[in-house]
Tab-separated table of C-alpha atoms in Angstrom:
chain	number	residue	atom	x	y	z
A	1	UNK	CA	20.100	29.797	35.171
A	2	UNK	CA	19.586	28.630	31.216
A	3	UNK	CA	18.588	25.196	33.004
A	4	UNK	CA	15.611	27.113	35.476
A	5	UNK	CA	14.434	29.168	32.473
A	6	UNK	CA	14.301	25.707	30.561
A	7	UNK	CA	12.126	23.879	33.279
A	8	UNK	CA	9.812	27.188	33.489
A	9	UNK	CA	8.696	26.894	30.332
A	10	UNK	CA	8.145	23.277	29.869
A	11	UNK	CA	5.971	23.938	33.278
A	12	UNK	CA	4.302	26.419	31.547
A	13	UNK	CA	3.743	24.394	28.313
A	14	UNK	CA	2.858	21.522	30.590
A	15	UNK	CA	0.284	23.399	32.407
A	16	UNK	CA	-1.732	24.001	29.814
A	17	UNK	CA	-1.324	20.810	27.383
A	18	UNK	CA	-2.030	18.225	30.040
A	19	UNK	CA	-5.314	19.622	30.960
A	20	UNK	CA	-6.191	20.525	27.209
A	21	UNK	CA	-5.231	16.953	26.617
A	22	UNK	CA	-7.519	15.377	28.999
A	23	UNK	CA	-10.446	17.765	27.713
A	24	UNK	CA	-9.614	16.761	24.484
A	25	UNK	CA	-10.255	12.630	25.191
A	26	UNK	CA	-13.677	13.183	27.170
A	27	UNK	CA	-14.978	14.867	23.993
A	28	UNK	CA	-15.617	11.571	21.779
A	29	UNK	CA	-16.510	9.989	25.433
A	30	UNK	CA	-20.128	12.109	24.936
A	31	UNK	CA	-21.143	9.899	21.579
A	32	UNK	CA	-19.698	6.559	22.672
A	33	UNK	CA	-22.045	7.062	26.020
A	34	UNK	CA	-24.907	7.286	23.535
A	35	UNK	CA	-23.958	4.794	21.270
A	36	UNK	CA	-23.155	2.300	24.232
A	37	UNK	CA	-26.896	3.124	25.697
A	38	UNK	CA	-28.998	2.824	23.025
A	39	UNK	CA	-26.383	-0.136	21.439
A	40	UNK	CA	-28.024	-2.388	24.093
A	41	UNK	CA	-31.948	-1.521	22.923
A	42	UNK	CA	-32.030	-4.062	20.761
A	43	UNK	CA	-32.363	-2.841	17.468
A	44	UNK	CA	-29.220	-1.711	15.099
A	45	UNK	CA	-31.694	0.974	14.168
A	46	UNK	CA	-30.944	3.330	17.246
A	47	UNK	CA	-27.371	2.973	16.604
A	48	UNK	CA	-27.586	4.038	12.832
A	49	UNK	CA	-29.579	7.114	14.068
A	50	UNK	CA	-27.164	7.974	16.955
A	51	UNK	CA	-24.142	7.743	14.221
A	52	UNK	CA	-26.008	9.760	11.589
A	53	UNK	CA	-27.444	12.363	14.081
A	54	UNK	CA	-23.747	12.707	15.967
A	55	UNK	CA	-22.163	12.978	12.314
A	56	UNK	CA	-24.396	15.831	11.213
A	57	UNK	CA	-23.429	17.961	14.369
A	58	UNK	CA	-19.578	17.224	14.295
A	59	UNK	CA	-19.815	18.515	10.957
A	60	UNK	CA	-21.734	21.686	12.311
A	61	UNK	CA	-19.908	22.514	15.305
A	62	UNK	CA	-16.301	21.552	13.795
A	63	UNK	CA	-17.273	24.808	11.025
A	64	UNK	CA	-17.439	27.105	13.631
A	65	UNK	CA	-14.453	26.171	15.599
A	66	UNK	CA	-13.065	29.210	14.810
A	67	UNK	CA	-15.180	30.773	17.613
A	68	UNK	CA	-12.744	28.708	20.163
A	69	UNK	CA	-9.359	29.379	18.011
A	70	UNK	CA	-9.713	32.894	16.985
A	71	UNK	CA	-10.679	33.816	20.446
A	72	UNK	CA	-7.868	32.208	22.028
A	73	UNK	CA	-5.373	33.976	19.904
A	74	UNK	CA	-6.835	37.384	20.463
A	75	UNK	CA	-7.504	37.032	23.860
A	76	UNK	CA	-3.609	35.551	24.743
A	77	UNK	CA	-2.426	38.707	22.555
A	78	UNK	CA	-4.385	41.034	25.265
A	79	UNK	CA	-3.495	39.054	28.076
A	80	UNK	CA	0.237	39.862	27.279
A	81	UNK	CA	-0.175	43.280	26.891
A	82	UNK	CA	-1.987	43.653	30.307
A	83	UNK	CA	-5.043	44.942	28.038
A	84	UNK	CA	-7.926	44.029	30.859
A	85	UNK	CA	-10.260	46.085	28.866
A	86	UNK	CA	-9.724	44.426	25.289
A	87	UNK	CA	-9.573	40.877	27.352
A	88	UNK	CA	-13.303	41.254	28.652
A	89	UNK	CA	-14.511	42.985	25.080
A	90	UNK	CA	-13.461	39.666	23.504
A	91	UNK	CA	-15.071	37.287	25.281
A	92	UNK	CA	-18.077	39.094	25.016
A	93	UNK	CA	-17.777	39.144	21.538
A	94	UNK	CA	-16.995	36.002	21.221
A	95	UNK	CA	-19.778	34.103	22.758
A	96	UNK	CA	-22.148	36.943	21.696
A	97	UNK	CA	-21.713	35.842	17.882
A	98	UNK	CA	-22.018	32.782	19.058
A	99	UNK	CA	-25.050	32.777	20.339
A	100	UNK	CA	-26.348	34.853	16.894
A	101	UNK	CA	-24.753	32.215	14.732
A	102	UNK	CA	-26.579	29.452	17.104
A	103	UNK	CA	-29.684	31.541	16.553
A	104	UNK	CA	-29.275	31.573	13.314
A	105	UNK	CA	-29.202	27.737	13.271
A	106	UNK	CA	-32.224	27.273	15.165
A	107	UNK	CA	-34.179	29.183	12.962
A	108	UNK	CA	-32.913	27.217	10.097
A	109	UNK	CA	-32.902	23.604	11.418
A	110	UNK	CA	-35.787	22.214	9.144
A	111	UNK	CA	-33.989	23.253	5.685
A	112	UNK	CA	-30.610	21.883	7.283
A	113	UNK	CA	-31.601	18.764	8.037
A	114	UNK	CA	-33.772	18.496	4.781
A	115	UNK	CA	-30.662	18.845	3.018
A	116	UNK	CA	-28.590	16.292	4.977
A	117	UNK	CA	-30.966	14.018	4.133
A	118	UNK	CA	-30.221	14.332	0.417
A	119	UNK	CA	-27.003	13.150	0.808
A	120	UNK	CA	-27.212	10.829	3.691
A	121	UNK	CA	-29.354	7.810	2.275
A	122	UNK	CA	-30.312	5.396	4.690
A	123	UNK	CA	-33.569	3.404	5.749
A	124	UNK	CA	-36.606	4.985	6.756
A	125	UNK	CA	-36.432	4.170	10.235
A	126	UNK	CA	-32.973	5.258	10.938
A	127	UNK	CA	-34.303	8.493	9.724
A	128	UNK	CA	-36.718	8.839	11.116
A	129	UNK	CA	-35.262	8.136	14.452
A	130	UNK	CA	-32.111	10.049	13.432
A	131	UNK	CA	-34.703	13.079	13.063
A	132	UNK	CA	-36.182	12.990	16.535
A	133	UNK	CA	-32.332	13.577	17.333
A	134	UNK	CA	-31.469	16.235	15.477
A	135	UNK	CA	-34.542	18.252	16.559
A	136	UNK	CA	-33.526	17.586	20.500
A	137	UNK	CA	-29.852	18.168	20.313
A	138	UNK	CA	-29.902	21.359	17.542
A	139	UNK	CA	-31.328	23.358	21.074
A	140	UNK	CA	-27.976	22.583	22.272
A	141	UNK	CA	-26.733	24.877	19.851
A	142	UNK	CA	-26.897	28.312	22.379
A	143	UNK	CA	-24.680	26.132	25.076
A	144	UNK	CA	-22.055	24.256	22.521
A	145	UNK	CA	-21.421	28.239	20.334
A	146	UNK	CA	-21.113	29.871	23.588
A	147	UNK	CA	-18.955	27.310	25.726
A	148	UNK	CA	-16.617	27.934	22.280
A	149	UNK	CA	-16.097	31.396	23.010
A	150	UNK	CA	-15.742	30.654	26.934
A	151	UNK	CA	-13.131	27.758	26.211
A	152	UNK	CA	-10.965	30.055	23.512
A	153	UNK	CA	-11.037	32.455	26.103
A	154	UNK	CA	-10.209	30.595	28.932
A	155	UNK	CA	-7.536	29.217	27.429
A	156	UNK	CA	-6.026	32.228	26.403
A	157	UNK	CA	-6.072	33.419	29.952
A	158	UNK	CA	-3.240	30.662	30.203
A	159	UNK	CA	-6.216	28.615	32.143
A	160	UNK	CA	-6.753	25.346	30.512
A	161	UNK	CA	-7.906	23.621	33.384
A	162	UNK	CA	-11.488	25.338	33.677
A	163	UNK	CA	-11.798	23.481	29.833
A	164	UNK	CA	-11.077	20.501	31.507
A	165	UNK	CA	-13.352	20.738	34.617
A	166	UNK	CA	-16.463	21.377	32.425
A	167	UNK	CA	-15.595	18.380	29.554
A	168	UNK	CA	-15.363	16.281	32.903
A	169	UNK	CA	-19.023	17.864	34.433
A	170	UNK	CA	-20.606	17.605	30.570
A	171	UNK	CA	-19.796	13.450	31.011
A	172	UNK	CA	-21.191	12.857	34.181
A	173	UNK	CA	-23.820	14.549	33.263
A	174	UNK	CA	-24.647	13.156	30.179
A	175	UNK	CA	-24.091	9.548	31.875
A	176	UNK	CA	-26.456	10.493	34.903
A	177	UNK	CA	-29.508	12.018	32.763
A	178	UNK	CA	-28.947	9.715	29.385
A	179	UNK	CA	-29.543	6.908	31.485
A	180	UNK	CA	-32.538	8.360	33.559
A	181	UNK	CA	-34.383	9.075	30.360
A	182	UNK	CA	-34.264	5.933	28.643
A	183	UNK	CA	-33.923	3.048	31.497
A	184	UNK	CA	-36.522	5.330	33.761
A	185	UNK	CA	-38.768	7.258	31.635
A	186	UNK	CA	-38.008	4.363	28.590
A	187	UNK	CA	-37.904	7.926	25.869
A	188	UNK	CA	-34.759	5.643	24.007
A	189	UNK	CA	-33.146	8.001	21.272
A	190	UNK	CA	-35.307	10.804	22.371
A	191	UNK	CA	-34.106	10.089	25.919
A	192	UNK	CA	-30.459	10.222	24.774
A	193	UNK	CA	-30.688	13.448	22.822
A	194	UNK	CA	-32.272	14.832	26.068
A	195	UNK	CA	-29.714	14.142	28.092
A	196	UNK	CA	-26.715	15.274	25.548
A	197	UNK	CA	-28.852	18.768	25.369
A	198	UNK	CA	-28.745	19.061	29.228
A	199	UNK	CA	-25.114	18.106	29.474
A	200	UNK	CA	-24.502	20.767	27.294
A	201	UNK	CA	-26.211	23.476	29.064
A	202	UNK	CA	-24.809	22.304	32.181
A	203	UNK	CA	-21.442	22.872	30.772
A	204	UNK	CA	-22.269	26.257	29.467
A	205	UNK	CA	-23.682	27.195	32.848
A	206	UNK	CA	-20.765	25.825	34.655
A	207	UNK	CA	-18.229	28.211	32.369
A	208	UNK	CA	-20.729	31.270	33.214
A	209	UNK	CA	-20.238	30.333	36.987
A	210	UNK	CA	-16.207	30.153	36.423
A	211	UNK	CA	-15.918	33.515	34.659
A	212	UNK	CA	-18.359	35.284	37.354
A	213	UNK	CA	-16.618	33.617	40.510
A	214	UNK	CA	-13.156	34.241	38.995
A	215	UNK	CA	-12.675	37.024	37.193
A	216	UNK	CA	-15.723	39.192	38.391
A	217	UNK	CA	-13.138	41.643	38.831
A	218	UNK	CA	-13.415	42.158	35.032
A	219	UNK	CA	-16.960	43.289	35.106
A	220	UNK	CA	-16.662	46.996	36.114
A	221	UNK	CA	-14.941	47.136	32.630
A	222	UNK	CA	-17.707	46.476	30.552
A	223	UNK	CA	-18.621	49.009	27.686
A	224	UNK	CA	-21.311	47.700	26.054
A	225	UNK	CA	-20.719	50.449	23.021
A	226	UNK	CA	-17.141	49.415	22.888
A	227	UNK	CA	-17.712	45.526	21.760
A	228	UNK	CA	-19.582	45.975	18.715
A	229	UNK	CA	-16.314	49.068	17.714
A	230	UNK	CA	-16.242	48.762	14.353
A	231	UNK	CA	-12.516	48.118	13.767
A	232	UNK	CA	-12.411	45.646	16.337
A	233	UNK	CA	-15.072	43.557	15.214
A	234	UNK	CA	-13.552	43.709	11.778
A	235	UNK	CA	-10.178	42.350	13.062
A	236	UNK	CA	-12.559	39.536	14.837
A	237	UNK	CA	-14.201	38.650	11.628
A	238	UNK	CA	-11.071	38.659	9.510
A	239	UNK	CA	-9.478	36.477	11.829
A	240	UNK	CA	-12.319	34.015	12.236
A	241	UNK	CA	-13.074	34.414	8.643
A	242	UNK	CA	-9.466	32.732	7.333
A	243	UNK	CA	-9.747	30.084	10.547
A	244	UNK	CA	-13.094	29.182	8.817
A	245	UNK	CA	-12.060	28.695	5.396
A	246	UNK	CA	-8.988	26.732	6.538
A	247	UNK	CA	-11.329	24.695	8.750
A	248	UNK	CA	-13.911	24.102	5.267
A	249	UNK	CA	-10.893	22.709	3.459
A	250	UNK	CA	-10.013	20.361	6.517
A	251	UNK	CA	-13.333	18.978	6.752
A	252	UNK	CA	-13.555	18.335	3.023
A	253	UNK	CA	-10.325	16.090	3.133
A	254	UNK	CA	-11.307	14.504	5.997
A	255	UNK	CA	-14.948	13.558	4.230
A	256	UNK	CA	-13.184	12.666	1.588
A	257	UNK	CA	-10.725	10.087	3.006
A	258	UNK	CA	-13.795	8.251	4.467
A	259	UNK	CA	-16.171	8.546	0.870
A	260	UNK	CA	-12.960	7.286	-0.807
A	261	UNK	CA	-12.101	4.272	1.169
A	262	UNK	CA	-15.518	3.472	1.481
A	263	UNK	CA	-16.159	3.509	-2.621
A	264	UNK	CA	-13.525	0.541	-2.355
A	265	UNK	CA	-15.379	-1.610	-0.384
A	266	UNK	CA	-16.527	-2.169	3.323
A	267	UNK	CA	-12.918	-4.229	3.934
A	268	UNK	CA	-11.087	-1.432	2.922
A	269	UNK	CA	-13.331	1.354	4.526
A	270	UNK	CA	-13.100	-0.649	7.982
A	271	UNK	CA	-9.394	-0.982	7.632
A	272	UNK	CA	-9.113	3.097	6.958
A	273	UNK	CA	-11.666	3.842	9.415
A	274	UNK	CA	-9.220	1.466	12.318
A	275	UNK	CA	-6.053	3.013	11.419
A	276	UNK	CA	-7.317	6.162	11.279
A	277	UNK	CA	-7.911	5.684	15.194
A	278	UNK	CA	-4.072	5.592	15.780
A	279	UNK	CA	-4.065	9.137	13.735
A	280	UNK	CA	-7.080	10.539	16.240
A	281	UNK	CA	-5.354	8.854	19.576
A	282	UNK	CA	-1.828	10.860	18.435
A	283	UNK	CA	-4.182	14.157	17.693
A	284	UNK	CA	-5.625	14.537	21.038
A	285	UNK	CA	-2.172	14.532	22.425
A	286	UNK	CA	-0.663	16.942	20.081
A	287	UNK	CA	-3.803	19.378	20.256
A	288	UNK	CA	-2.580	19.935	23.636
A	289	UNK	CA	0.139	21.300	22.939
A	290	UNK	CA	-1.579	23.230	20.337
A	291	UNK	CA	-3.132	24.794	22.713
A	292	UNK	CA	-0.044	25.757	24.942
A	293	UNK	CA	1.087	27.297	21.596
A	294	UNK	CA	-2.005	29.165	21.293
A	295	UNK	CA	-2.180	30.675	24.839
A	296	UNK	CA	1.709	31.063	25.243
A	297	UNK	CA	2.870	32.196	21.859
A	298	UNK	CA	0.077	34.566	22.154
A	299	UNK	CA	1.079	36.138	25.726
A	300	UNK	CA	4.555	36.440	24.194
A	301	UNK	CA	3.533	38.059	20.860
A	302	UNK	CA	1.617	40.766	23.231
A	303	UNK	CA	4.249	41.305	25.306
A	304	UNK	CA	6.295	41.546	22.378
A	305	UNK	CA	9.080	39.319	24.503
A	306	UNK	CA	10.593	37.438	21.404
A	307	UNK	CA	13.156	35.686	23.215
A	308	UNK	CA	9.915	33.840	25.408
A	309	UNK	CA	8.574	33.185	22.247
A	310	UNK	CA	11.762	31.799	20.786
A	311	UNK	CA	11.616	29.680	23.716
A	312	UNK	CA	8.330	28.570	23.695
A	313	UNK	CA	8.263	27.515	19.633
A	314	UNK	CA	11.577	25.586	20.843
A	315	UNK	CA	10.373	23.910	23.430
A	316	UNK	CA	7.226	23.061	21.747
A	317	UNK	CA	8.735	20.767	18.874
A	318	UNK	CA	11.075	18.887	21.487
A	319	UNK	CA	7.953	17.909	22.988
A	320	UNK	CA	6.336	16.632	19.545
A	321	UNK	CA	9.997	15.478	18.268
A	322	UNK	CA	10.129	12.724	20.961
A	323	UNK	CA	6.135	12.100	21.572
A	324	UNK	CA	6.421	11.931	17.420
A	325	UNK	CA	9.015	8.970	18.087
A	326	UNK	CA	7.251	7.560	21.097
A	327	UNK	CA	3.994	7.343	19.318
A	328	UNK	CA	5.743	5.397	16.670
A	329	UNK	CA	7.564	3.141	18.419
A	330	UNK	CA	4.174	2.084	20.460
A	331	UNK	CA	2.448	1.599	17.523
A	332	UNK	CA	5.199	-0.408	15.962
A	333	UNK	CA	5.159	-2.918	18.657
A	334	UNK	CA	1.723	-2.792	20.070
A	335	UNK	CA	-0.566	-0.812	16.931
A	336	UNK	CA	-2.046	-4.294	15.641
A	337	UNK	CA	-2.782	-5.593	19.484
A	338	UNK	CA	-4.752	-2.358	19.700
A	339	UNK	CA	-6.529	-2.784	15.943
A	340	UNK	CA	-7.370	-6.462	17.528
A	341	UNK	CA	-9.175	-4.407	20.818
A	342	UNK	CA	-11.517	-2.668	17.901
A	343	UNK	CA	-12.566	-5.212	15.755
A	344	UNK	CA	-12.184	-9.400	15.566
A	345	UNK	CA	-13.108	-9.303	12.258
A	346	UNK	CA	-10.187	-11.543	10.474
A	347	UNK	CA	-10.916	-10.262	7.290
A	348	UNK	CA	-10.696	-6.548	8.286
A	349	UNK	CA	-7.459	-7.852	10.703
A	350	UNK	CA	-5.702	-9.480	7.752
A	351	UNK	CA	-6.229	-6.519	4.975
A	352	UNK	CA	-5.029	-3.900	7.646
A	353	UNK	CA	-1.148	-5.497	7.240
A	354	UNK	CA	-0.970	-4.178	4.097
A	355	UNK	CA	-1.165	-0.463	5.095
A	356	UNK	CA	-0.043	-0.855	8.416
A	357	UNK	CA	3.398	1.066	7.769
A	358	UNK	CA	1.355	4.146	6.653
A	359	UNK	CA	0.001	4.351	9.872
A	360	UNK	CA	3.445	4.730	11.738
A	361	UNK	CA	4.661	7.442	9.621
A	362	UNK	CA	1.601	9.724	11.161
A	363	UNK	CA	3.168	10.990	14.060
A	364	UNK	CA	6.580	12.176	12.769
A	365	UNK	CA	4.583	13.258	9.454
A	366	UNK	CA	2.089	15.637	10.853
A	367	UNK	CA	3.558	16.812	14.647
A	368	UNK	CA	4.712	20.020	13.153
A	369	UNK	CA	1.338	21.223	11.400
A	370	UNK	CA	-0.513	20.312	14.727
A	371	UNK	CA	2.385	22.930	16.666
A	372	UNK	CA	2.545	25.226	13.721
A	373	UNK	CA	-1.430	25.614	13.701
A	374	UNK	CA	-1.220	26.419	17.656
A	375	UNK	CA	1.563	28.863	17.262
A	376	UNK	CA	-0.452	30.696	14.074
A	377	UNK	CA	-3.135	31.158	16.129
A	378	UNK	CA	-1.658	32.849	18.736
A	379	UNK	CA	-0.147	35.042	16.764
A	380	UNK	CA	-3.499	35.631	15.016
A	381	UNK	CA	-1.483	34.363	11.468
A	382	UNK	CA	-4.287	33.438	9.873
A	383	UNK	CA	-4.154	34.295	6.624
A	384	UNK	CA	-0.895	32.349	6.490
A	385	UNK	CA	-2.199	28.847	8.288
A	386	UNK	CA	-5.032	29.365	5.213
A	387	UNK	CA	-2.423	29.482	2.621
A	388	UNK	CA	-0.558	26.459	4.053
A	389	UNK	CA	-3.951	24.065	3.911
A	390	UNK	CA	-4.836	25.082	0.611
A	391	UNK	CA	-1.512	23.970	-0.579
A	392	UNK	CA	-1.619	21.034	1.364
A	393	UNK	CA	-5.511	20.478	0.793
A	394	UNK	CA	-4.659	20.900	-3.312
A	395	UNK	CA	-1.861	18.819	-2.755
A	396	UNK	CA	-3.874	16.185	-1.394
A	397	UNK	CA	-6.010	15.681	-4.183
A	398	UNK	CA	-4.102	15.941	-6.704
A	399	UNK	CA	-1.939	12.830	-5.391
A	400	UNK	CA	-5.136	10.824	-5.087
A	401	UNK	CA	-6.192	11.461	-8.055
A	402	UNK	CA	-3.034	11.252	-9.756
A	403	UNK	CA	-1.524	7.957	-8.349
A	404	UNK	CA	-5.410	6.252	-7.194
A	405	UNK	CA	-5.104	4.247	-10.917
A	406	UNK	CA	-1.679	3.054	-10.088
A	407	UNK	CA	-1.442	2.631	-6.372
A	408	UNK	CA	-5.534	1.916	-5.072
A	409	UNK	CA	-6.268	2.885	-1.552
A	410	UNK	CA	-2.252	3.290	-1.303
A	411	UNK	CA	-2.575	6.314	-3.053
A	412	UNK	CA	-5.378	7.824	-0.450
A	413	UNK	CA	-2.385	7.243	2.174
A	414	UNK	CA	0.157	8.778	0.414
A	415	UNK	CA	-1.998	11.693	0.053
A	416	UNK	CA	-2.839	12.118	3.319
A	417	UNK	CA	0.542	11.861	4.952
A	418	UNK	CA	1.985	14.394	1.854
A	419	UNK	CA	-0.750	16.745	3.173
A	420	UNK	CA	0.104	16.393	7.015
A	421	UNK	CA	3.840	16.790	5.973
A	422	UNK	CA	3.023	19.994	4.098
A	423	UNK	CA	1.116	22.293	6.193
A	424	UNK	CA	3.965	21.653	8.424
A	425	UNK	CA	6.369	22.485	5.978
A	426	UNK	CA	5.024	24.945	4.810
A	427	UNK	CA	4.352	27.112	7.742
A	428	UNK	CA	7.910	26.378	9.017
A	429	UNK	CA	8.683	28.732	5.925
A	430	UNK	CA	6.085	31.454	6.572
A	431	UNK	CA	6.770	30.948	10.471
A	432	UNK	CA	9.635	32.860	10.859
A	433	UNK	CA	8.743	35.630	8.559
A	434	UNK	CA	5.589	36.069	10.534
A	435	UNK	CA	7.214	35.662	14.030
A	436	UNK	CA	8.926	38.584	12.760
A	437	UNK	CA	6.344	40.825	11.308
A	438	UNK	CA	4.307	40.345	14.554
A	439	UNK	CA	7.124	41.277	17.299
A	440	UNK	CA	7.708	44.163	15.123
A	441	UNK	CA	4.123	45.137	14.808
């Protein structure tokens, strides 16, 4: 019986990781489509405004992630508890603010990307090329907010898969019409931010389709009145709120591994920026099962079934235990043959053996705060995953800056992998008291 239970719930983890996984690798697919299109225009120019313009709106969209996290927690929560009514009020809710907040940044494009342009120096026609971009894709902004609060709450319906389908439809798309607009209709950049806007749209349309063919059931229990209920909205925002900050300090470490390296040189920046490829190949796979965290830790908490959650956070680090060790014996024996597929710069090549080793303690370093920040956010533990990054974020800097004198881009290493290692650590400590709290709550 123990050995059916145990195959359940690596089914159900399963279910929704491999699918979350696969969305997860078609996202950078959408900027290397543009950079491989205009990359063969002839001019390095179009390339510099593709990365600039594609920078500026990671750093955008990756702030309000918490419209995708926050609603996935909430909305598992309800689906355990059988709450249909709460279910439909959050995604509502969710890609309602959504759509204000991409409002918002419509009506404030001009002053946003006057201020990028302080700190992003580069020539003038990059710019101005990397302009004609930004004022394309920002009307993307409606489709990308909303398909957040559509793929949160899909995937707290335990229904990764819809994710999936529309990452898959956004690509074609963006292959199909990209291509028409600048080999047809010869509009180059302008032609490639056209064709990312309407790949967006047609994702966002596609998710409005999916809710309406399968779950139209949920419609009759729509109460307008009853989204904006004050309490409600003030558990949204308090949620979302801590997800936010937590998200601000891991986009200022992440900035700041890149400025750092790159103050050292162009060697060393390429060699950070190459290894640091291993740590994003090992992230899409552990975001997916992130994401079965979020949805099933979630369903648990609402059901208030602690033994399936026991289960579930069990289950969970077996998986990252041995994909922690697979990951590093892969890159052990075939990490510098996969360096070699990126660049055949010798230079870059030669320089990388020196910090090769940090690389392979990645995956057994930071597998637990990938898990830990899934499980959080089903339980809607917020507050707690914020905590754990500022320690680790303070933590972070504070090695840097302490050992950068003695150790040199060593030191930038150390403090990354000290910060990964932390935010897992520390969580593990506030997990079970919060596991706790929650069941009993």
């Amino acid at each position: 019986m123990t050995d059916k239970k145990q195959v359940t719930e690596n089914r159900r983890i399963l279910q929704i990781a491999i699918p979350s996984i696969i969305s997860n690798i078609t996202v950078p697919l959408l900027g290397l489509i543009d950079v491989t299109i205009v990359g063969h225009l002839g001019s390095p120019a179009y390339i510099g405004a593709i990365a600039v313009g594609g920078m500026l709106f990671n750093i955008i969209y990756w702030i309000f992630g918490f419209l995708r996290m926050g609603t996935s927690g909430m909305t598992s929560q309800a689906y355990g508890q059988h709450d249909l009514n709460e279910i439909t009020r959050l995604l509502l809710r969710s890609v309602g603010i959504g759509l204000l907040i991409a409002f918002c940044l419509l009506l404030l494009q001009y002053p946003i990307l006057h201020l990028a342009f302080t700190f992003i120096k580069t020539t003038p026609e990059v710019e101005q090329l990397a302009t004609t971009y930004f004022y394309i894709c920002i009307w993307g902004a409606p489709a990308t907010l909303g398909l957040y609060g559509f793929a949160g709450w899909f995937i707290g319906m335990q229904n990764s898969r819809f994710p999936m389908y529309i990452a898959i439809t956004q690509n074609i798309v963006n292959i199909i019409a990209s291509l028409c607009f600048v080999y047809l209709l010869d509009m180059k950049v302008a032609g490639v931010a056209a064709g990312t806007l309407i790949a967006q749209y047609a994702g966002f349309f596609m998710a409005l389709w999916l809710y309406m063919r399968y779950y139209h059931t949920l419609h009759k229990r729509i109460v307008w009145k009853e989204i904006i209920q004050r309490q409600a909205m003030y558990r949204f925002f308090q949620v979302n709120r801590d997800i936010f900050f937590r998200t601000l300090c891991l986009v200022m470490v992440t900035m700041f591994f890149t400025s750092a390296g790159a103050a050292q040189g162009e060697v060393v920046l390429a060699v950070n920026t190459l290894l640091m490829q291993l740590f994003t190949l090992f992230s899409y796979i552990m975001d997916g099962f992130a994401y079965a965290g979020e949805a099933l830790a979630g369903r648990y908490i609402g059901a208030k079934n602690q033994t399936g959650l026991r289960s579930t956070i069990h289950h969970l680090f077996y998986w990252g235990l041995g994909l922690s060790f697979l990951f590093t014996l892969l890159y052990s024996v075939g990490g510098k043959s996969f360096l070699g597929l990126l660049t055949n710069d010798i230079s870059v090549i030669a320089a990388s053996d020196s910090y090769f080793y940090w690389a392979l303690i990645i995956p057994l370093a930071g597998f637990s705060a990938f898990l830990w920040d899934g499980i959080f956010i089903g339980a809607t533990a917020t507050r707690q995953m914020l905590y754990s990054m500022l320690v680790a974020s303070a933590s972070f800097f504070g090695i840097y800056y302490g050992f950068h004198s003695l150790l040199g881009n060593h030191a930038l290493w150390l403090a990354f992998l000290v910060y990964l290692s932390l935010r897992g650590i520390v969580q593990t400590f506030l997990g079970r008291q919060i596991m706790r709290k929650v069941i009993v709550h």
